[in-house]
mmCIF file of C-alpha atoms and ligand atoms in Angstrom:
data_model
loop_
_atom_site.group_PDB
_atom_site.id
_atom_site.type_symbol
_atom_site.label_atom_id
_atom_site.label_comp_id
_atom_site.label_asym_id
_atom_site.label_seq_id
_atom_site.Cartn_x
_atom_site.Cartn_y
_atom_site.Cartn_z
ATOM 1 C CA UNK A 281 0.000 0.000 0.000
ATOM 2 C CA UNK A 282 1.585 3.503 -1.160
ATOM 3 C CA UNK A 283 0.189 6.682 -0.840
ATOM 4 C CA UNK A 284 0.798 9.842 1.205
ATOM 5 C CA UNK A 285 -0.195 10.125 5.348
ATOM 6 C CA UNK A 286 -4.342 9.811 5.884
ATOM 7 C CA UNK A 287 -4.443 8.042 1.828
ATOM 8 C CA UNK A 288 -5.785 5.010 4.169
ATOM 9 C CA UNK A 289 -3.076 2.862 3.886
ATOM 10 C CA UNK A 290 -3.562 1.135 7.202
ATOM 11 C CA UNK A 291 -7.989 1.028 6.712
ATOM 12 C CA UNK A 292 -7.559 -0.465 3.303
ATOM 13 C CA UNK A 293 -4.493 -2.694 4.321
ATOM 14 C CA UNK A 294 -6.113 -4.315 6.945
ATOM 15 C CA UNK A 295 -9.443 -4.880 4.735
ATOM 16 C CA UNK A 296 -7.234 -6.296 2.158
ATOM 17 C CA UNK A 297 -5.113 -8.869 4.296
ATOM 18 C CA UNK A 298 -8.471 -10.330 6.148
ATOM 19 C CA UNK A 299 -10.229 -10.211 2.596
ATOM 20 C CA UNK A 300 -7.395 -12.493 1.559
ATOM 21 C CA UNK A 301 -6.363 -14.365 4.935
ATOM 22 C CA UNK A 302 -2.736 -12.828 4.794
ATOM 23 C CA UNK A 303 -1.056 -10.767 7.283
ATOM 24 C CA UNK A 304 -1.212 -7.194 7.088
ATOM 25 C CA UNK A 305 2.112 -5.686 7.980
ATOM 26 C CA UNK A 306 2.660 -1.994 8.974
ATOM 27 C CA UNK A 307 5.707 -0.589 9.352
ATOM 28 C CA UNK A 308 3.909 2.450 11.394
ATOM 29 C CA UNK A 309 2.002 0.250 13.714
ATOM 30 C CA UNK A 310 5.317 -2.282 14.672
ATOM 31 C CA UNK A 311 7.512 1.005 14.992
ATOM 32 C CA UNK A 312 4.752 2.313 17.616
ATOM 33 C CA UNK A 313 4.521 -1.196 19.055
ATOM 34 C CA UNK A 314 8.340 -0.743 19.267
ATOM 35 C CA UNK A 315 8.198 2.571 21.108
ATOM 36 C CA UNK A 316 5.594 1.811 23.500
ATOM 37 C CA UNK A 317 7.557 -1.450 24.275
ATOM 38 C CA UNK A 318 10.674 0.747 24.905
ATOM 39 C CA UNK A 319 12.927 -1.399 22.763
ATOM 40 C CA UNK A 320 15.680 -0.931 21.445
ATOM 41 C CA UNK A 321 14.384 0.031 18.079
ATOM 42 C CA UNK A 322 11.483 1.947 19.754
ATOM 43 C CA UNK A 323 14.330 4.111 21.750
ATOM 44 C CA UNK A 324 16.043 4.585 18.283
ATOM 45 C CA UNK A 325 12.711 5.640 16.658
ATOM 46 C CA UNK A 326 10.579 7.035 18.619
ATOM 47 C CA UNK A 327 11.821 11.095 18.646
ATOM 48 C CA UNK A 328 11.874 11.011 14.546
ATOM 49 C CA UNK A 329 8.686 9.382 14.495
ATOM 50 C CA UNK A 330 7.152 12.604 16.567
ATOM 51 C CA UNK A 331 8.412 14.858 14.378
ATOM 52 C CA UNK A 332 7.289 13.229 11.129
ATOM 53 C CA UNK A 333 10.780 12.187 10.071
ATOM 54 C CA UNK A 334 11.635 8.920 8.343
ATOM 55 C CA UNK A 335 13.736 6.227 10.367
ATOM 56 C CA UNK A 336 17.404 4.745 9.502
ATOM 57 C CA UNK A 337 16.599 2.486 6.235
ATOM 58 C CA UNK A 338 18.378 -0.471 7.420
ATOM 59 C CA UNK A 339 16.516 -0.505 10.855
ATOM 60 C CA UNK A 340 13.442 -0.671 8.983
ATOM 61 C CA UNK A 341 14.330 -3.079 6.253
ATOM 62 C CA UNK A 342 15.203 -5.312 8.244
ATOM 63 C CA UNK A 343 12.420 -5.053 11.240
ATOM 64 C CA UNK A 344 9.676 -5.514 8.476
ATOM 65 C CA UNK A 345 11.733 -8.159 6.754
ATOM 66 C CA UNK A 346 11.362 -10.128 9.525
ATOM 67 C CA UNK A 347 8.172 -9.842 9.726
ATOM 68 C CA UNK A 348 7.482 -11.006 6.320
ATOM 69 C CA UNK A 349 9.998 -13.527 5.339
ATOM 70 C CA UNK A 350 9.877 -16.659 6.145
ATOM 71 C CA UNK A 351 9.092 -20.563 5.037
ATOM 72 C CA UNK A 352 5.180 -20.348 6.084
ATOM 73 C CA UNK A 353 4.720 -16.933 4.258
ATOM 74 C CA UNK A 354 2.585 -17.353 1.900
ATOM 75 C CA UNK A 355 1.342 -13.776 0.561
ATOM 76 C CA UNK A 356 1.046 -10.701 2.537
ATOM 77 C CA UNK A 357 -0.224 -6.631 2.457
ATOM 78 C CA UNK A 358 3.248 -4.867 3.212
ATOM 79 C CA UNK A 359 1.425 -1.079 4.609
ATOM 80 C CA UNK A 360 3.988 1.529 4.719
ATOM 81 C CA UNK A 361 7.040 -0.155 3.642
ATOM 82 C CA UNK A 362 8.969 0.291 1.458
ATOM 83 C CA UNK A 363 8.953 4.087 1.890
ATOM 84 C CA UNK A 364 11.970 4.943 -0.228
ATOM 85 C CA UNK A 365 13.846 3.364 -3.412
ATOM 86 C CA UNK A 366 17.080 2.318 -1.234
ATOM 87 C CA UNK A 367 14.456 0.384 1.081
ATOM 88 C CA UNK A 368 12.409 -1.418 -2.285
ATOM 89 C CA UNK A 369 15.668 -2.419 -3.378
ATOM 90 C CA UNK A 370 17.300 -3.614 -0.053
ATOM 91 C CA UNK A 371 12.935 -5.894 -0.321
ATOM 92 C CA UNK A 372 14.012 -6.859 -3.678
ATOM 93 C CA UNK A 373 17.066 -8.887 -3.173
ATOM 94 C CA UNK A 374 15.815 -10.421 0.182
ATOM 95 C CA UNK A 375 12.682 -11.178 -2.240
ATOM 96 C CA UNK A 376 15.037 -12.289 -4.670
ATOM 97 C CA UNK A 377 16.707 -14.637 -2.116
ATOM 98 C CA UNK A 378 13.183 -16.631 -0.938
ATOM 99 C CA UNK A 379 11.774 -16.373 -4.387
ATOM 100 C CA UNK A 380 8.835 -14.380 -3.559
ATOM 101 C CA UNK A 381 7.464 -11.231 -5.692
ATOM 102 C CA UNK A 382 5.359 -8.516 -4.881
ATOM 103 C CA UNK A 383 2.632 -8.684 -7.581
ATOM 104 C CA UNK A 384 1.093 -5.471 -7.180
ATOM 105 C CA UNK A 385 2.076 -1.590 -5.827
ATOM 106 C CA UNK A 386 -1.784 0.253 -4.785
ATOM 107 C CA UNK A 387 -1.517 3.150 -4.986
ATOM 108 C CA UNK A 388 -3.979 5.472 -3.070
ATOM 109 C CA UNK A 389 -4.095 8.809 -4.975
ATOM 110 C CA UNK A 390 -5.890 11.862 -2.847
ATOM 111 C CA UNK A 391 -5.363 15.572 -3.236
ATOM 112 C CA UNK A 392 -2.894 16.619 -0.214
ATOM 113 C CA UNK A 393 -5.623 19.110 0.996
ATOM 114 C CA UNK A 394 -7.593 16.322 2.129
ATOM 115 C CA UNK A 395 -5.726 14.998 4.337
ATOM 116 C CA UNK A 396 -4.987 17.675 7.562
ATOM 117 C CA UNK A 397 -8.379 17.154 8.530
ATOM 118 C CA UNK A 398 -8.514 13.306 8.557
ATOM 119 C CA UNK A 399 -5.515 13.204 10.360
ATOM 120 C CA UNK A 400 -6.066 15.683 12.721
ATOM 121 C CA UNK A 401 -9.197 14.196 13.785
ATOM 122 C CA UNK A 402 -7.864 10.817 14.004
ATOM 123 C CA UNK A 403 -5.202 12.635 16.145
ATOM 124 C CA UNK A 404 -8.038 13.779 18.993
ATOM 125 C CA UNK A 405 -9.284 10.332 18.977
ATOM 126 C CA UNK A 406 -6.471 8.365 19.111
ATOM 127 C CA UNK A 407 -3.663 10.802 20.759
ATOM 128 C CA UNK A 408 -1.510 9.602 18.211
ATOM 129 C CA UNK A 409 1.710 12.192 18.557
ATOM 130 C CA UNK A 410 2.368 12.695 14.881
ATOM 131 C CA UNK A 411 -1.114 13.907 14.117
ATOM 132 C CA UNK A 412 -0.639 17.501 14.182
ATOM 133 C CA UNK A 413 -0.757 20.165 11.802
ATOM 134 C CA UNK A 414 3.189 21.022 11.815
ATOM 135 C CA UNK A 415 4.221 17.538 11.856
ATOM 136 C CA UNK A 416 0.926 16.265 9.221
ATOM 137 C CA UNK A 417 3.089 18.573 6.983
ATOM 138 C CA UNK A 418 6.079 17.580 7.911
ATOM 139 C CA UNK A 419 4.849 13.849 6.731
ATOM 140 C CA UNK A 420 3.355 15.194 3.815
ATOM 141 C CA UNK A 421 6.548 16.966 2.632
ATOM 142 C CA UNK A 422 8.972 13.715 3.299
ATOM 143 C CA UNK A 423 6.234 11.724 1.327
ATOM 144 C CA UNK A 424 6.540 13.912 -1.687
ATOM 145 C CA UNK A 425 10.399 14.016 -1.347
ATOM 146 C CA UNK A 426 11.352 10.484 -0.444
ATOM 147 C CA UNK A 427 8.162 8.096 -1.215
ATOM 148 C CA UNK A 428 7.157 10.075 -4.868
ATOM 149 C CA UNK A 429 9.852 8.416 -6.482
ATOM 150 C CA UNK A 430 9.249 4.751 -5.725
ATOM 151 C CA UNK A 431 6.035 5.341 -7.662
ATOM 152 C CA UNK A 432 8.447 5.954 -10.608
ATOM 153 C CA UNK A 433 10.952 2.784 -9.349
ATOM 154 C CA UNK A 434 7.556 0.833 -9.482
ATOM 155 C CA UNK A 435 6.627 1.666 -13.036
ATOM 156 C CA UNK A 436 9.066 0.271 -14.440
ATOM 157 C CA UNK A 437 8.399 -2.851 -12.849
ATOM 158 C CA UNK A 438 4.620 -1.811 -14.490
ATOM 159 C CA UNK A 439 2.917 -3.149 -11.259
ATOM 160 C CA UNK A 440 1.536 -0.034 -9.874
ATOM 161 C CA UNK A 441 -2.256 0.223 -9.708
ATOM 162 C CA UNK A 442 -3.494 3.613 -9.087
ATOM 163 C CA UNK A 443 -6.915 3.797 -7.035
ATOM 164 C CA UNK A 444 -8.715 7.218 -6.433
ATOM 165 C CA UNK A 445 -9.057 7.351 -2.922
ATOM 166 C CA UNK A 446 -11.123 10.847 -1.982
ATOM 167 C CA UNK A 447 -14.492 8.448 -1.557
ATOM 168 C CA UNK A 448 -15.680 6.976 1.306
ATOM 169 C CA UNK A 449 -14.135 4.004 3.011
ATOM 170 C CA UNK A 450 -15.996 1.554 1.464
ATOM 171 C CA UNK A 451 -15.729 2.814 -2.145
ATOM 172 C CA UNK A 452 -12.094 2.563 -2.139
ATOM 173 C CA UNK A 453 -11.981 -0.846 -0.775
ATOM 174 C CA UNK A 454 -14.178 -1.518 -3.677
ATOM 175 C CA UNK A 455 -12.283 0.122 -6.455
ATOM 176 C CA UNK A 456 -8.642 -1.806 -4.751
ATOM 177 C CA UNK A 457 -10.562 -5.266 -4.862
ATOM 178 C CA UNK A 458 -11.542 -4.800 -8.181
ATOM 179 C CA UNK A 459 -8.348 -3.458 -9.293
ATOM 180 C CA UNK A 460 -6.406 -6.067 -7.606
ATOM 181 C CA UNK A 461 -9.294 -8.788 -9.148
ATOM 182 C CA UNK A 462 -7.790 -8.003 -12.183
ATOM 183 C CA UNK A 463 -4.137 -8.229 -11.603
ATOM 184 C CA UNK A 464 -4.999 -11.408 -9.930
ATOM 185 C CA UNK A 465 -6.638 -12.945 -13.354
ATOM 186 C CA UNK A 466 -3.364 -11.831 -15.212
ATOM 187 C CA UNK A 467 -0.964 -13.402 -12.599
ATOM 188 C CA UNK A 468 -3.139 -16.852 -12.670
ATOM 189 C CA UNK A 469 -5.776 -16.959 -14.726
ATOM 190 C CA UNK A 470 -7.133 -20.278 -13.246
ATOM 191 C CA UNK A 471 -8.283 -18.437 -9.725
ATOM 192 C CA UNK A 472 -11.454 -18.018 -11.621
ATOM 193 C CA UNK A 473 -14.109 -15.267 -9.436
ATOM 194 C CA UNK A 474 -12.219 -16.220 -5.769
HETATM 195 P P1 AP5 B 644 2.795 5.331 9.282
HETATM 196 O O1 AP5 B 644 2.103 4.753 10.432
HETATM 197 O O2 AP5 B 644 3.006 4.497 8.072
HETATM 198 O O3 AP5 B 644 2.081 6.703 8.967
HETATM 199 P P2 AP5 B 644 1.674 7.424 7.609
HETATM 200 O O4 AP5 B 644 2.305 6.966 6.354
HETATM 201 O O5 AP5 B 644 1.855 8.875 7.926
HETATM 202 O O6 AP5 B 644 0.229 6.964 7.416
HETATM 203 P P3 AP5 B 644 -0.988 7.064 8.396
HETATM 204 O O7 AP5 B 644 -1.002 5.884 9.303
HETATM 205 O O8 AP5 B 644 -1.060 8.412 9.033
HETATM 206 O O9 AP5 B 644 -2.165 7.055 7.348
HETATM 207 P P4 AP5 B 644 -2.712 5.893 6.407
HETATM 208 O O10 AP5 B 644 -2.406 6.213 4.990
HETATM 209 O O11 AP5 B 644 -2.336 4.551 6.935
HETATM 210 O O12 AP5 B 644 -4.260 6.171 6.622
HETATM 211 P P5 AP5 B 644 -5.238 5.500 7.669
HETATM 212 O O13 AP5 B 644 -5.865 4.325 7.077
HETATM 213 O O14 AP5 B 644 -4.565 5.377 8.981
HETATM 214 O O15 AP5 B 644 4.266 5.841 9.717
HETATM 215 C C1 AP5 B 644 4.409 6.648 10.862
HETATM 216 C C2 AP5 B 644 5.870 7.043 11.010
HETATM 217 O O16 AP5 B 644 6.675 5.850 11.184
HETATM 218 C C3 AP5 B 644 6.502 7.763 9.813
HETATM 219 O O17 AP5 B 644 6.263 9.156 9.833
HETATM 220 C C4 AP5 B 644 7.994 7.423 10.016
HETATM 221 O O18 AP5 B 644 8.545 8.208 11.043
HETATM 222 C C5 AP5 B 644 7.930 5.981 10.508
HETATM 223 N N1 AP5 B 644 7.972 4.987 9.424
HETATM 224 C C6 AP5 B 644 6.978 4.116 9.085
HETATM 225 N N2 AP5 B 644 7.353 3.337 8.061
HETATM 226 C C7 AP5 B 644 8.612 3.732 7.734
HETATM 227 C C8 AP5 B 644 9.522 3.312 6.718
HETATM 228 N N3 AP5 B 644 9.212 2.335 5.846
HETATM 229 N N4 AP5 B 644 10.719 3.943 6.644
HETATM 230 C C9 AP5 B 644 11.063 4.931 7.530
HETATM 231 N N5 AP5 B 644 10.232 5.375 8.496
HETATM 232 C C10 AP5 B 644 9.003 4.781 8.601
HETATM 233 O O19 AP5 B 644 -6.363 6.653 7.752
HETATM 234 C C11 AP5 B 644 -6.104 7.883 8.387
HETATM 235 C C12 AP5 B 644 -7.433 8.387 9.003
HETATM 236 O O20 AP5 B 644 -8.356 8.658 7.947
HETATM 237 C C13 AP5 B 644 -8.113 7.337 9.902
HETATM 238 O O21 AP5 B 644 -8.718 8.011 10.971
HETATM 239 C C14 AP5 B 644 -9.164 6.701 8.991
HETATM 240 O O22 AP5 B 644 -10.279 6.227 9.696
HETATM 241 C C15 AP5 B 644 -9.526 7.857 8.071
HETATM 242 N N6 AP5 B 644 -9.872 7.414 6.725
HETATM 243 C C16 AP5 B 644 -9.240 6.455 5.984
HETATM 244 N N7 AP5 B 644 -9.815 6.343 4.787
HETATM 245 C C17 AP5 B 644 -10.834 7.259 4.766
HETATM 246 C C18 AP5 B 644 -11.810 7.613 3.783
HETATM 247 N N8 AP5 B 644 -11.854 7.021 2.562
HETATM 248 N N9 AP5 B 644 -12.678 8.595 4.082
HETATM 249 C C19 AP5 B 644 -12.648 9.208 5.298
HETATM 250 N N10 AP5 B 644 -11.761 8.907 6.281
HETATM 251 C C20 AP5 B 644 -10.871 7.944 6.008
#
């Protein structure tokens, strides 16, 4: 899942991953697991995280690696990783390694105006400490800066599919599963309507 802060990365990634009985990983939500936990990658994190700031590439690489990689996997919704082209390449040669692919990039396309007010109301609910104005732009600035260009790194690869996502929460998860219905057919055309 790609797209800039409040896209809905994380509402459509979970969606996705129970549609499809696969795990959804977020790199947000383990690197706020991490923090709470006070780990040692939580102590590393946590002050960039608060001010909207991207953490050390190989930290992250390989935390969600991890988390992903391993005999049983057997599909996944990576949320939030990779966030720049140094951290899709260092996911491409551990893919490489186990011989797994990623078959499709969504990408969740909403004007940046949008999204101050999703996030800041998330931010009352939830107390989350990134989800203010200064630091929502922040977040939106290192997006366009450092995440932009995977969309490019991506195309090549032609496996980006681009989903408007200014409707509700429910129309986008219908316009991703029948996007992704369709990539699905062209990967293996014998799964048929499952
Ligand atoms: P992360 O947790 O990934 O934050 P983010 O990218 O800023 O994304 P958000 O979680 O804010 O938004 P989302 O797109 O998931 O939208 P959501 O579904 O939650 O990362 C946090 C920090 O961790 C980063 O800033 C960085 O410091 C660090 N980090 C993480 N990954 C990293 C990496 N790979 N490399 C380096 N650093 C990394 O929705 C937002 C709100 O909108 C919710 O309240 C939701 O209910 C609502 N909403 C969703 N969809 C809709 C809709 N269609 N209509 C109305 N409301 C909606």
């Amino acid at each position: 899942m790609l797209g800039p802060p409040g896209s809905g990365k994380g509402t459509q990634g979970a969606r996705l991953a129970a549609r499809h009985g696969v795990p959804h990983v977020s790199s947000g939500e383990l690197l706020r697991a991490h923090v709470q936990d006070g780990t040692e990658i939580g102590r590393a994190a946590g002050d960039a995280m608060s001010r909207g700031e991207l953490i050390a590439d190989d930290l992250v690489s390989a935390m969600v690696l991890d988390a992903v990689i391993g005999p049983e996997a057997r599909g996944f919704v990576l949320d939030g990783f990779p966030r720049t082209v140094s951290q899709a390449m260092a996911a491409y040669e551990v893919a490489r390694h186990y011989g797994v692919t990623l078959h499709a990039v969504v990408l969740l396309e909403i004007p940046y105006e949008l999204l101050l007010d999703r996030l800041l109301a998330r931010g009352e609910a939830s107390g989350r400490v990134d989800d203010t104005v200064e630091v929502i732009r922040r977040r939106i600035d290192v997006y366009v800066e450092h995440t932009l260009p995977l969309v490019e790194y991506y195309r090549g690869r032609d496996i980006v599919v681009r989903v408007d996502a200014t409707g509700t929460i429910d129309d986008v998860t219908a316009l991703i599963n029948s996007a992704l219905d369709d990539v699905a057919h062209q990967v293996d055309p014998r799964l048929g309507d499952c």
